PDB file of C-alpha atoms and ligand atoms in Angstrom:
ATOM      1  CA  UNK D   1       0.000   0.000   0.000  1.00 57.00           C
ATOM      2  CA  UNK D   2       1.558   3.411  -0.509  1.00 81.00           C
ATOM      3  CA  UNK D   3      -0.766   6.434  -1.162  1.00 97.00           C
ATOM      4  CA  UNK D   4       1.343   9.540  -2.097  1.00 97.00           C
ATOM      5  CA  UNK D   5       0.853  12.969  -0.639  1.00 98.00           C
ATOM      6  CA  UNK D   6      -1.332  15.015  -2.596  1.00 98.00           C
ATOM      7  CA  UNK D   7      -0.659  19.093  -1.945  1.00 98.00           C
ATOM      8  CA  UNK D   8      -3.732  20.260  -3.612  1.00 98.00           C
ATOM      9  CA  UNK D   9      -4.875  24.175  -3.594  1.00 98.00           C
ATOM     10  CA  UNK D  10      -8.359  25.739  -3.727  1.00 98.00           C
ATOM     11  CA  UNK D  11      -7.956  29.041  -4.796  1.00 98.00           C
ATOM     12  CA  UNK D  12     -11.875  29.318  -4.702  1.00 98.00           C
ATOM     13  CA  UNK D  13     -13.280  33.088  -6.071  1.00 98.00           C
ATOM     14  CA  UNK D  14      -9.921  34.216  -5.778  1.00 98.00           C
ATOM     15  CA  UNK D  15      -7.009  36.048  -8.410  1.00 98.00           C
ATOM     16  CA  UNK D  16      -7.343  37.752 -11.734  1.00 98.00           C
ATOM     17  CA  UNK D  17      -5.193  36.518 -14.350  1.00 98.00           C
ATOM     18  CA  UNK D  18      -2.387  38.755 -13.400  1.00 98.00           C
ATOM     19  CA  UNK D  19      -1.979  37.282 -10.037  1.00 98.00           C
ATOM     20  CA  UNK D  20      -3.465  33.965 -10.752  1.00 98.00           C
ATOM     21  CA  UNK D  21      -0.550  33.151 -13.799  1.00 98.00           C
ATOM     22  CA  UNK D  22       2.120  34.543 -11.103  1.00 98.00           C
ATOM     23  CA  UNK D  23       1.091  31.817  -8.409  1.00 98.00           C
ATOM     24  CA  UNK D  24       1.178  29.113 -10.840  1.00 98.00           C
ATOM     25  CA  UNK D  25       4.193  30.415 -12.437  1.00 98.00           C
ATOM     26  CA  UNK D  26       5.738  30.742  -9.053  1.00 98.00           C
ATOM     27  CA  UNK D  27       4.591  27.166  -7.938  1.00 98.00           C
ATOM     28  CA  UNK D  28       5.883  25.647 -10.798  1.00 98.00           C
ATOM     29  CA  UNK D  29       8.918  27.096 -11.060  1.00 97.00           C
ATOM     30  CA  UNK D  30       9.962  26.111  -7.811  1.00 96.00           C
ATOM     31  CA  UNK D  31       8.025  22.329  -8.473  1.00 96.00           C
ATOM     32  CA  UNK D  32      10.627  21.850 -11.089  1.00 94.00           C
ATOM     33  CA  UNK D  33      13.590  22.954  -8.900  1.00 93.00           C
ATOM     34  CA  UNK D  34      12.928  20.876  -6.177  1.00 91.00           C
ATOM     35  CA  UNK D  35      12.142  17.023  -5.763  1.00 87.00           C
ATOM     36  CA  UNK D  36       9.022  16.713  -3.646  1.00 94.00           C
ATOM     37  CA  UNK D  37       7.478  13.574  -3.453  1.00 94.00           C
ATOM     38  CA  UNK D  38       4.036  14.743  -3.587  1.00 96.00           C
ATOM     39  CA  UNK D  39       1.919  15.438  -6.168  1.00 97.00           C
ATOM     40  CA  UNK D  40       0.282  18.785  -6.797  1.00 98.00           C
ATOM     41  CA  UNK D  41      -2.546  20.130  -7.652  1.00 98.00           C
ATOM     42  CA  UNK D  42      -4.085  23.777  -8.130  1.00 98.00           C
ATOM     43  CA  UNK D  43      -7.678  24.831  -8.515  1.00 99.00           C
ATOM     44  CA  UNK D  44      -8.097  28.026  -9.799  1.00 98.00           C
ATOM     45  CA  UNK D  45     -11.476  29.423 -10.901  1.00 98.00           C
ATOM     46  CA  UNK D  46     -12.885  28.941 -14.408  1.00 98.00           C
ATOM     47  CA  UNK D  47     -11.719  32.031 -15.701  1.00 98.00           C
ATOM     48  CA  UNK D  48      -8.151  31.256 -15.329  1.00 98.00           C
ATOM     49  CA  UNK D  49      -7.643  27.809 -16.152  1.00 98.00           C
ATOM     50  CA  UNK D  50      -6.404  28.431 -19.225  1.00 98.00           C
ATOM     51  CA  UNK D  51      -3.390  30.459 -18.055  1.00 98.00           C
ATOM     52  CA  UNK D  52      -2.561  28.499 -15.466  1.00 98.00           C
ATOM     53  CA  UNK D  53      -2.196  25.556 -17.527  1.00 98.00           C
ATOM     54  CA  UNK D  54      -0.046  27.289 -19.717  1.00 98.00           C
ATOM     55  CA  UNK D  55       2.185  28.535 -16.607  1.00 98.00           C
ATOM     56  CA  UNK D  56       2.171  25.119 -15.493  1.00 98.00           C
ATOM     57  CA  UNK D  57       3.241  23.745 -18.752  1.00 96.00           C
ATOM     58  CA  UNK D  58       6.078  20.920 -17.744  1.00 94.00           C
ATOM     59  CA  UNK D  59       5.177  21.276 -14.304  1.00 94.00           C
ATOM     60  CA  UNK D  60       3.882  17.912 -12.813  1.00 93.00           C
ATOM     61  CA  UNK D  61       1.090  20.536 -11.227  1.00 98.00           C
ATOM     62  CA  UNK D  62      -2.019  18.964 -11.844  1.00 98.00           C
ATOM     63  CA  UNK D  63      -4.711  21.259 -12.566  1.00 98.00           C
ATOM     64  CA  UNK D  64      -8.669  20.838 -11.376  1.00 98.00           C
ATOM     65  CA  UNK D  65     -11.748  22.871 -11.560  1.00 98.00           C
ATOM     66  CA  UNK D  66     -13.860  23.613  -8.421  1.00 98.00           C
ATOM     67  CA  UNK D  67     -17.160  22.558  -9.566  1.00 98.00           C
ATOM     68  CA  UNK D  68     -19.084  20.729 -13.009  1.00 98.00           C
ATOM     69  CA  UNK D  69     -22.574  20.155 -13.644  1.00 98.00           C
ATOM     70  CA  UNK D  70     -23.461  16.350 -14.687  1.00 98.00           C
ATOM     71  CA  UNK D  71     -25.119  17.082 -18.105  1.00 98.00           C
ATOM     72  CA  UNK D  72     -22.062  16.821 -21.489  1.00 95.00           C
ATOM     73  CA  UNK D  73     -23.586  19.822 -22.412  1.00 97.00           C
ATOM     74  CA  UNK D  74     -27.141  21.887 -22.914  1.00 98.00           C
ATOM     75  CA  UNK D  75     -28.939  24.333 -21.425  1.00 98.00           C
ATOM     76  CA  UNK D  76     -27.672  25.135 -18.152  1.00 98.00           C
ATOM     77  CA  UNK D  77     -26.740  28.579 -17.677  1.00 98.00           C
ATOM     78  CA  UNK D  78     -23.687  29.235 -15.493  1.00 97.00           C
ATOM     79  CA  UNK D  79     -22.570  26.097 -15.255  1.00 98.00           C
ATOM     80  CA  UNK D  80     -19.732  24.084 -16.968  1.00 98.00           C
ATOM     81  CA  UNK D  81     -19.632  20.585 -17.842  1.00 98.00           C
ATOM     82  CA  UNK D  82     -16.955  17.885 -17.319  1.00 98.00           C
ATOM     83  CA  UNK D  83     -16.301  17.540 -20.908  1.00 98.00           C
ATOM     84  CA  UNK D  84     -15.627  21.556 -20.949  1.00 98.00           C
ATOM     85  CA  UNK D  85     -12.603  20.756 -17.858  1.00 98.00           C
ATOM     86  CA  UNK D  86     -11.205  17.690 -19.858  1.00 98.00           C
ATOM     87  CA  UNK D  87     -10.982  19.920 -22.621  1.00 98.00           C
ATOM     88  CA  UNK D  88      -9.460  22.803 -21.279  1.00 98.00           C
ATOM     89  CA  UNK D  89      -6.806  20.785 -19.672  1.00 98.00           C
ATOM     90  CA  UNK D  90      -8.325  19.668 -16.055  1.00 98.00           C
ATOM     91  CA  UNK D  91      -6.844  16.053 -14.181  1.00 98.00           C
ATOM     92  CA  UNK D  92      -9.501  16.871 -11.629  1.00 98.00           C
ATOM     93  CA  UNK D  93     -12.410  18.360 -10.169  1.00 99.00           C
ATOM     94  CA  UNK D  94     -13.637  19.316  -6.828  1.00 99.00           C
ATOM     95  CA  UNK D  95     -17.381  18.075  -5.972  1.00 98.00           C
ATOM     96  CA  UNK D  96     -19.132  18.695  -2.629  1.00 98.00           C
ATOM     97  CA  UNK D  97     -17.553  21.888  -1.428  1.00 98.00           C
ATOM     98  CA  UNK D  98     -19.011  22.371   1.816  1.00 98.00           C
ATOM     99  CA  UNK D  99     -19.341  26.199   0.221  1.00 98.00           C
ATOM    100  CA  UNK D 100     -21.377  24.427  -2.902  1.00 98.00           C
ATOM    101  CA  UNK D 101     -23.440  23.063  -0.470  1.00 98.00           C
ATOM    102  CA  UNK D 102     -24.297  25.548   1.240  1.00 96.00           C
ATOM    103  CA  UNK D 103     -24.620  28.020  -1.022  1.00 96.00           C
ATOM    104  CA  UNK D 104     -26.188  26.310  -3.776  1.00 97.00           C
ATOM    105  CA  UNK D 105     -27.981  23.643  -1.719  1.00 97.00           C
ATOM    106  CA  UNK D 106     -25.725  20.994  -3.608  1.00 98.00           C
ATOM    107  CA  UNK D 107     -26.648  17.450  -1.945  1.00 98.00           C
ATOM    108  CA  UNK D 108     -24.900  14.234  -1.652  1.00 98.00           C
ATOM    109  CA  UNK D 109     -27.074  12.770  -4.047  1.00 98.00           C
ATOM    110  CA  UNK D 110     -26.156  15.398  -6.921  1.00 98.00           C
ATOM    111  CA  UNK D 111     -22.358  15.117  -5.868  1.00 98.00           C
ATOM    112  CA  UNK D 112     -22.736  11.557  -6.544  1.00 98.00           C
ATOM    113  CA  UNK D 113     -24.235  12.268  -9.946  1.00 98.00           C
ATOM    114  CA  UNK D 114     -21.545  15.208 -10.668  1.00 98.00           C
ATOM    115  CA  UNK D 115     -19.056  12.634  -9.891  1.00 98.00           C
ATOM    116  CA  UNK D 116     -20.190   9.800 -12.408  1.00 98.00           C
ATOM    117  CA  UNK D 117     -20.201  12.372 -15.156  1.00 98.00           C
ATOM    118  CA  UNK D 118     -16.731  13.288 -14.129  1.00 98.00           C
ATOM    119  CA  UNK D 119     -15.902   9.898 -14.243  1.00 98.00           C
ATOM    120  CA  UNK D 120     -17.429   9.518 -17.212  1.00 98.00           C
ATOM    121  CA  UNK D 121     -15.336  12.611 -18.879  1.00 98.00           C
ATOM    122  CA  UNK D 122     -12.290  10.931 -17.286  1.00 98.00           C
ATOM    123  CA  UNK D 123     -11.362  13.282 -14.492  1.00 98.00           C
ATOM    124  CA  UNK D 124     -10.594  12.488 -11.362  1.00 98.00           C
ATOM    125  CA  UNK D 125     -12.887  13.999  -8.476  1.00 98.00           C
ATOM    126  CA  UNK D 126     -12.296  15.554  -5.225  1.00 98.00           C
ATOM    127  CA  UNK D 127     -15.098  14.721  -2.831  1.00 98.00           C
ATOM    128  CA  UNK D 128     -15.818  16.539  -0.017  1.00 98.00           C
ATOM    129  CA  UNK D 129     -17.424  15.893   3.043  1.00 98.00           C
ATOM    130  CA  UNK D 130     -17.284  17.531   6.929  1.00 98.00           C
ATOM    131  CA  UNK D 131     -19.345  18.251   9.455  1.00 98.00           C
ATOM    132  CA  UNK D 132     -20.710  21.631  10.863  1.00 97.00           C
ATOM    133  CA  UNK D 133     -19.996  23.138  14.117  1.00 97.00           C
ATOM    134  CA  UNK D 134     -23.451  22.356  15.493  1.00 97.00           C
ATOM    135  CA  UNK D 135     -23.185  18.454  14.425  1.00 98.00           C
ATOM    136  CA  UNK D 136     -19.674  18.405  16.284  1.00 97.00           C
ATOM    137  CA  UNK D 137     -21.266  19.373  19.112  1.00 97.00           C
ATOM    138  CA  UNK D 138     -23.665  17.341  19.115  1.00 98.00           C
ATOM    139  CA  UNK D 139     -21.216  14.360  19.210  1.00 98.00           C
ATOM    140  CA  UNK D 140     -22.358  13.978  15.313  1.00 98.00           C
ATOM    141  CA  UNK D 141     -19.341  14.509  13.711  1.00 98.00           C
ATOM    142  CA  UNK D 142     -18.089  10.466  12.642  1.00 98.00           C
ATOM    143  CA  UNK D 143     -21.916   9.619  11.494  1.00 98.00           C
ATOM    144  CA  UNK D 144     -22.498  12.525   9.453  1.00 98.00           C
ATOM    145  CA  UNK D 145     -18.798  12.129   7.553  1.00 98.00           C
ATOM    146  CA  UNK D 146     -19.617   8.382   7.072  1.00 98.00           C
ATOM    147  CA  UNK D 147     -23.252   9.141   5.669  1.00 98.00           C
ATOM    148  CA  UNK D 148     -21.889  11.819   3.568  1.00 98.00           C
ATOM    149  CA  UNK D 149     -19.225   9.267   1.746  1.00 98.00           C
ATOM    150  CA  UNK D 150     -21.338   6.802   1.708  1.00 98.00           C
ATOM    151  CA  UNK D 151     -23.757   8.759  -0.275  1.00 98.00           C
ATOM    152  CA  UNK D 152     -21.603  10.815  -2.744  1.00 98.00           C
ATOM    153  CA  UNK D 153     -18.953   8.012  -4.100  1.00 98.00           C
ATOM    154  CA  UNK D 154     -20.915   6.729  -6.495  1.00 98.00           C
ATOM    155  CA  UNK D 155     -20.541   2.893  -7.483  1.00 96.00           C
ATOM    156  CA  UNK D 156     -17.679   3.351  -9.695  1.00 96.00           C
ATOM    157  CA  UNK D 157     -15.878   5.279  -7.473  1.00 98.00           C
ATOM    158  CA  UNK D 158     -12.249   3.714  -7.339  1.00 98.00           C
ATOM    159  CA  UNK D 159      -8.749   4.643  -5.640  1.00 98.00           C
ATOM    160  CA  UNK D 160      -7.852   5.813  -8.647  1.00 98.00           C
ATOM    161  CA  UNK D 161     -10.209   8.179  -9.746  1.00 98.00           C
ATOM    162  CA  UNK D 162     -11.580   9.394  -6.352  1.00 98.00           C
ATOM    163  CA  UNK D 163      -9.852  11.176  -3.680  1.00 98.00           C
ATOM    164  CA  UNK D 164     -11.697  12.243  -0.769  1.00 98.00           C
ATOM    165  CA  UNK D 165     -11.433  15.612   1.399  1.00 98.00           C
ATOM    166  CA  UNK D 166     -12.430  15.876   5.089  1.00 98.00           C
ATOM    167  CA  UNK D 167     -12.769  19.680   5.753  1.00 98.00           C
ATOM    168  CA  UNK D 168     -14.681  20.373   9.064  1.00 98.00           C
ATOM    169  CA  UNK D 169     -16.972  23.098   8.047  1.00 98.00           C
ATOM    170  CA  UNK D 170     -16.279  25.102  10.934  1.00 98.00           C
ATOM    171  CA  UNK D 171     -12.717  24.903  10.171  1.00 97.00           C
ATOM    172  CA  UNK D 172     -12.937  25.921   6.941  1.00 97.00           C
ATOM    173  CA  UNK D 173     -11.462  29.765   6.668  1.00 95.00           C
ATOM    174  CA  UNK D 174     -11.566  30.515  10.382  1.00 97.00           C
ATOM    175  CA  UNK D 175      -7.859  29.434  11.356  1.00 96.00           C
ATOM    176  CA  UNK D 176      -9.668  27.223  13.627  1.00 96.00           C
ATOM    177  CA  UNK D 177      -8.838  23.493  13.469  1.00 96.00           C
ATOM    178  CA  UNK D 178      -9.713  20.142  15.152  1.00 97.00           C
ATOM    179  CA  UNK D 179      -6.775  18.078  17.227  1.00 98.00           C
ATOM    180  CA  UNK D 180      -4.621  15.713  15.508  1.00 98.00           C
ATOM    181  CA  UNK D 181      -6.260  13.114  17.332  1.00 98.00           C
ATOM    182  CA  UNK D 182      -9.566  13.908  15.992  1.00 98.00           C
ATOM    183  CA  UNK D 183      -8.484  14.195  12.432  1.00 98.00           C
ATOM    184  CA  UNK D 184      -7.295  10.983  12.061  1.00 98.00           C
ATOM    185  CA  UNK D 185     -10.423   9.395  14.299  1.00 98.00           C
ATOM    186  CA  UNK D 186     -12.386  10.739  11.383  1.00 98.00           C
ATOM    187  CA  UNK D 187     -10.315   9.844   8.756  1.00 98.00           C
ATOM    188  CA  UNK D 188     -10.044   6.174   9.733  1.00 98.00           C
ATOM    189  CA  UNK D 189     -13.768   6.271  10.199  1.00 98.00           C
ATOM    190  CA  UNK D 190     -13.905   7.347   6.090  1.00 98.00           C
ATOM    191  CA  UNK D 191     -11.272   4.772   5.628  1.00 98.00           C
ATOM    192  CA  UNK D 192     -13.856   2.024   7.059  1.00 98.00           C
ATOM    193  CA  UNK D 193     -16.868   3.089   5.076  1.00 98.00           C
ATOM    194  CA  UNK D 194     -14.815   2.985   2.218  1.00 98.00           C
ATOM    195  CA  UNK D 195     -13.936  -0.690   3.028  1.00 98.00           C
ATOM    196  CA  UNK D 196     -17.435  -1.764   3.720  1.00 98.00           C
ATOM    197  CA  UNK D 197     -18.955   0.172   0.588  1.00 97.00           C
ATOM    198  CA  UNK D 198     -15.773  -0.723  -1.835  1.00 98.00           C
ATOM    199  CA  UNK D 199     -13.515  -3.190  -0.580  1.00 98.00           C
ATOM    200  CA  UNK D 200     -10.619  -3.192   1.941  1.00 98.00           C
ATOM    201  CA  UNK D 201      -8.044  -2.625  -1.314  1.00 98.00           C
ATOM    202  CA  UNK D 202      -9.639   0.454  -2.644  1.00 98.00           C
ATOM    203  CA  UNK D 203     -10.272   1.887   1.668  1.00 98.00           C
ATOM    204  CA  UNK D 204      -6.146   1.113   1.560  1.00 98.00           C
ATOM    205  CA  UNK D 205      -5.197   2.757  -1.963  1.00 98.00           C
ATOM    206  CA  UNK D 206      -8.082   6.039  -1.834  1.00 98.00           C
ATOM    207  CA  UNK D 207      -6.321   9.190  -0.902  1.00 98.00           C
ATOM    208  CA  UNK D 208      -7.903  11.520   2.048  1.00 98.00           C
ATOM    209  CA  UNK D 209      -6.947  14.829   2.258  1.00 98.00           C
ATOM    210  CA  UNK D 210      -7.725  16.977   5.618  1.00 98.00           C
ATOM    211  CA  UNK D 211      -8.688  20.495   4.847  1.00 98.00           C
ATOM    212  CA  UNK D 212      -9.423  23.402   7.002  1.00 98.00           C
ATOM    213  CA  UNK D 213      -7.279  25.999   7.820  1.00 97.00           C
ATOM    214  CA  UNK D 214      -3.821  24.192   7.076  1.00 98.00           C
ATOM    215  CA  UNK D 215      -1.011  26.163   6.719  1.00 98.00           C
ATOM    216  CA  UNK D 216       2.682  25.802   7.243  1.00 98.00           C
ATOM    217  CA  UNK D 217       2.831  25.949  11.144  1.00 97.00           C
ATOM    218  CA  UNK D 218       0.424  23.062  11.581  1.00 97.00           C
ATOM    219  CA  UNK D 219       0.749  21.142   8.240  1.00 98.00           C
ATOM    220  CA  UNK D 220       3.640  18.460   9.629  1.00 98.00           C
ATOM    221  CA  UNK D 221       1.068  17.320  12.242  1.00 98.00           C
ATOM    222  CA  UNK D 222      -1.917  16.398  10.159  1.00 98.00           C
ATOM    223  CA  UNK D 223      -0.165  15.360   7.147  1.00 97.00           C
ATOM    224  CA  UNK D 224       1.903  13.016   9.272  1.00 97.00           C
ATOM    225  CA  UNK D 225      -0.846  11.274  10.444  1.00 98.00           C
ATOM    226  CA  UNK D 226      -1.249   7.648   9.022  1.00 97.00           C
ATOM    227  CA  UNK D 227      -4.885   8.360   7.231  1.00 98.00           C
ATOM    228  CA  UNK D 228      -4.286  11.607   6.233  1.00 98.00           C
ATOM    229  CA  UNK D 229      -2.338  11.917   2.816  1.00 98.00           C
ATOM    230  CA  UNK D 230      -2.551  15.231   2.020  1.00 98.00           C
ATOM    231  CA  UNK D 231      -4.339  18.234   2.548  1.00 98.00           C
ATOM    232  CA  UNK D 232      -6.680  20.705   0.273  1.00 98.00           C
ATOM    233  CA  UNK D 233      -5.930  24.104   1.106  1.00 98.00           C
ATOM    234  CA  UNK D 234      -7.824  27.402   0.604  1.00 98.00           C
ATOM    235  CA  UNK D 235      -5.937  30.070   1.998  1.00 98.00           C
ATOM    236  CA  UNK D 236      -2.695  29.273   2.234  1.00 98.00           C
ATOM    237  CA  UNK D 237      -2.675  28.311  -1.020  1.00 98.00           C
ATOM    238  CA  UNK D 238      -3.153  31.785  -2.223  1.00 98.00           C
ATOM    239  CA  UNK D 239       1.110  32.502  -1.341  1.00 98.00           C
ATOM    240  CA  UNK D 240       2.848  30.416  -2.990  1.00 98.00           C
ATOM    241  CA  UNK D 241       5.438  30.397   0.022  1.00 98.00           C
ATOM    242  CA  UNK D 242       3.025  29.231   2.083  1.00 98.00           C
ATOM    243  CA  UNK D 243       1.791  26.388  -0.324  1.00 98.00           C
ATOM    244  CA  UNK D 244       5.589  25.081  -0.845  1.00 98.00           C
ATOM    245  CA  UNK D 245       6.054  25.622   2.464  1.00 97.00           C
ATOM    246  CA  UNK D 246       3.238  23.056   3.414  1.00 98.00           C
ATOM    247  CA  UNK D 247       4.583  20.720   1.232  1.00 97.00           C
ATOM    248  CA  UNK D 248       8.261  21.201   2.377  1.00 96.00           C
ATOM    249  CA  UNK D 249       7.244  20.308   5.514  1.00 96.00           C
ATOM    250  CA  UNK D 250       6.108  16.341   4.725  1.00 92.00           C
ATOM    251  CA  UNK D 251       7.118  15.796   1.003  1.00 89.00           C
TER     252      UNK D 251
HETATM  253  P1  LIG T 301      -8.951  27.049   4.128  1.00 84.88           P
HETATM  254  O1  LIG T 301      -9.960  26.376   3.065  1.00 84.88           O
HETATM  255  O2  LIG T 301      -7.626  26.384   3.957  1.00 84.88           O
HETATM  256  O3  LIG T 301      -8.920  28.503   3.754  1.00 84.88           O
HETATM  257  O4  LIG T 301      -9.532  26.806   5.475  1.00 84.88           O
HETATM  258  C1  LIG T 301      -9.929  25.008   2.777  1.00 84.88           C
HETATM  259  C2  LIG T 301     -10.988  24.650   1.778  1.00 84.88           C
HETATM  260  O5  LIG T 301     -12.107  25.175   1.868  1.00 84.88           O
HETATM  261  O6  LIG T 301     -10.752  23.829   0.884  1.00 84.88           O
END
């Protein structure tokens, strides 16, 4: 079994393309100086994925988009399909933002749908899952991450084309974070719903990434942690310093 590190940012509604092509130019630069053994990803917003692919060009940065709707194509206004990603130059995409759903009311059930089409396109998803502050304090916090995967993998879901994220809502932006302790309590806890729902090979080869508030001065201690293989990072991400420096500190 050996599931690599995955440094993956989420620039969210963040950079116009002046300081959105220096980031990636910065990050890949120094990618293709150094040896980390991670992989890396960026997710800018729509808009700039096309100029950060080019400022990634022989990079080994993976790029993503942060959302996709499940129809190839058709009238949906505002959205963008996984076809559109593949085709602009997208590895991945990001389903189940706890910010998609709240904001847009996304549900497990379309996150599941999102994903097969993703699948179907042949990228590589991001799912997402975490519980609010009110759930963790109502003791809620291992049942509602386990319902949550269970109901947004869909069945073809597979270590290879699936990573998931934990990112405690309440985490999320607020420099807040859980204990180590706790992070890997819920990531094993995904790890065994995995098993049960796919198989104990796929629970030991699928990548979860913790997410919330990571930045350099805590990074060693959750991505050290034997469940935890990376971490998606919104924030931090946004310097490239501090992005490198995240990954510096485990890869
Ligand atoms: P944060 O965001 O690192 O700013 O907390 C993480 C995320 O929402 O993916």
């Amino acid at each position: 079994m050996s599931r690599k590190i995955m440094i993956a940012g989420n620039w969210k509604m963040n950079c116009l393309q002046k300081e959105g092509t220096d980031l990636a130019k910065n990050i890949a630069l120094n990618v293709k100086k150094n040896k980390y053994n991670c992989d890396f990803l960026v997710c800018p917003p729509f808009t700039l994925l096309s100029n950060v692919k080019k400022a990634l060009r022989g990079s080994k940065v993976s790029l993503g988009g942060q959302n996709a709707h499940f129809a190839e194509k058709g009238a949906h206004t505002g959205d963008v399909s996984p076809q559109m990603l593949k085709d602009i130059g997208c590895e991945y995409v990001i389903l189940g933002h706890s910010e998609r759903r709240t904001d847009h009311k996304e549900t497990s059930a379309l996150v599941a749908k999102k994903a097969e089409a993703a699948y179907n396109s042949g990228l590589k998803t991001i799912i997402c899952v975490g519980e609010t502050l009110e759930q963790r304090e109502q003791g809620k916090t291992i049942d509602i991450c386990s319902k949550q995967v269970k109901t947004s993998l869909p069945k073809n879901a597979t270590a290879a084309n699936t990573i998931i994220a934990y990112e405690p809502v309440w985490a999320i932006g607020t420099g807040k974070t859980p204990t180590a302790k706790d992070v890997e309590d819920v990531h094993a806890a995904i790890r065994q719903v995995v098993a049960q729902k796919f198989g104990t090979k796929t629970a030991n080869n699928m990548r979860i990434l913790y997410g919330g508030s990571v930045k350099p001065s805590n990074s060693k201690e959750f991505l050290s942690l034997p469940d935890v293989d990376g971490a998606l990072i919104g924030g931090a991400s946004l310097k490239s310093e501090d992005f490198l420096a995240i990954a510096k500190s485990v890869c």
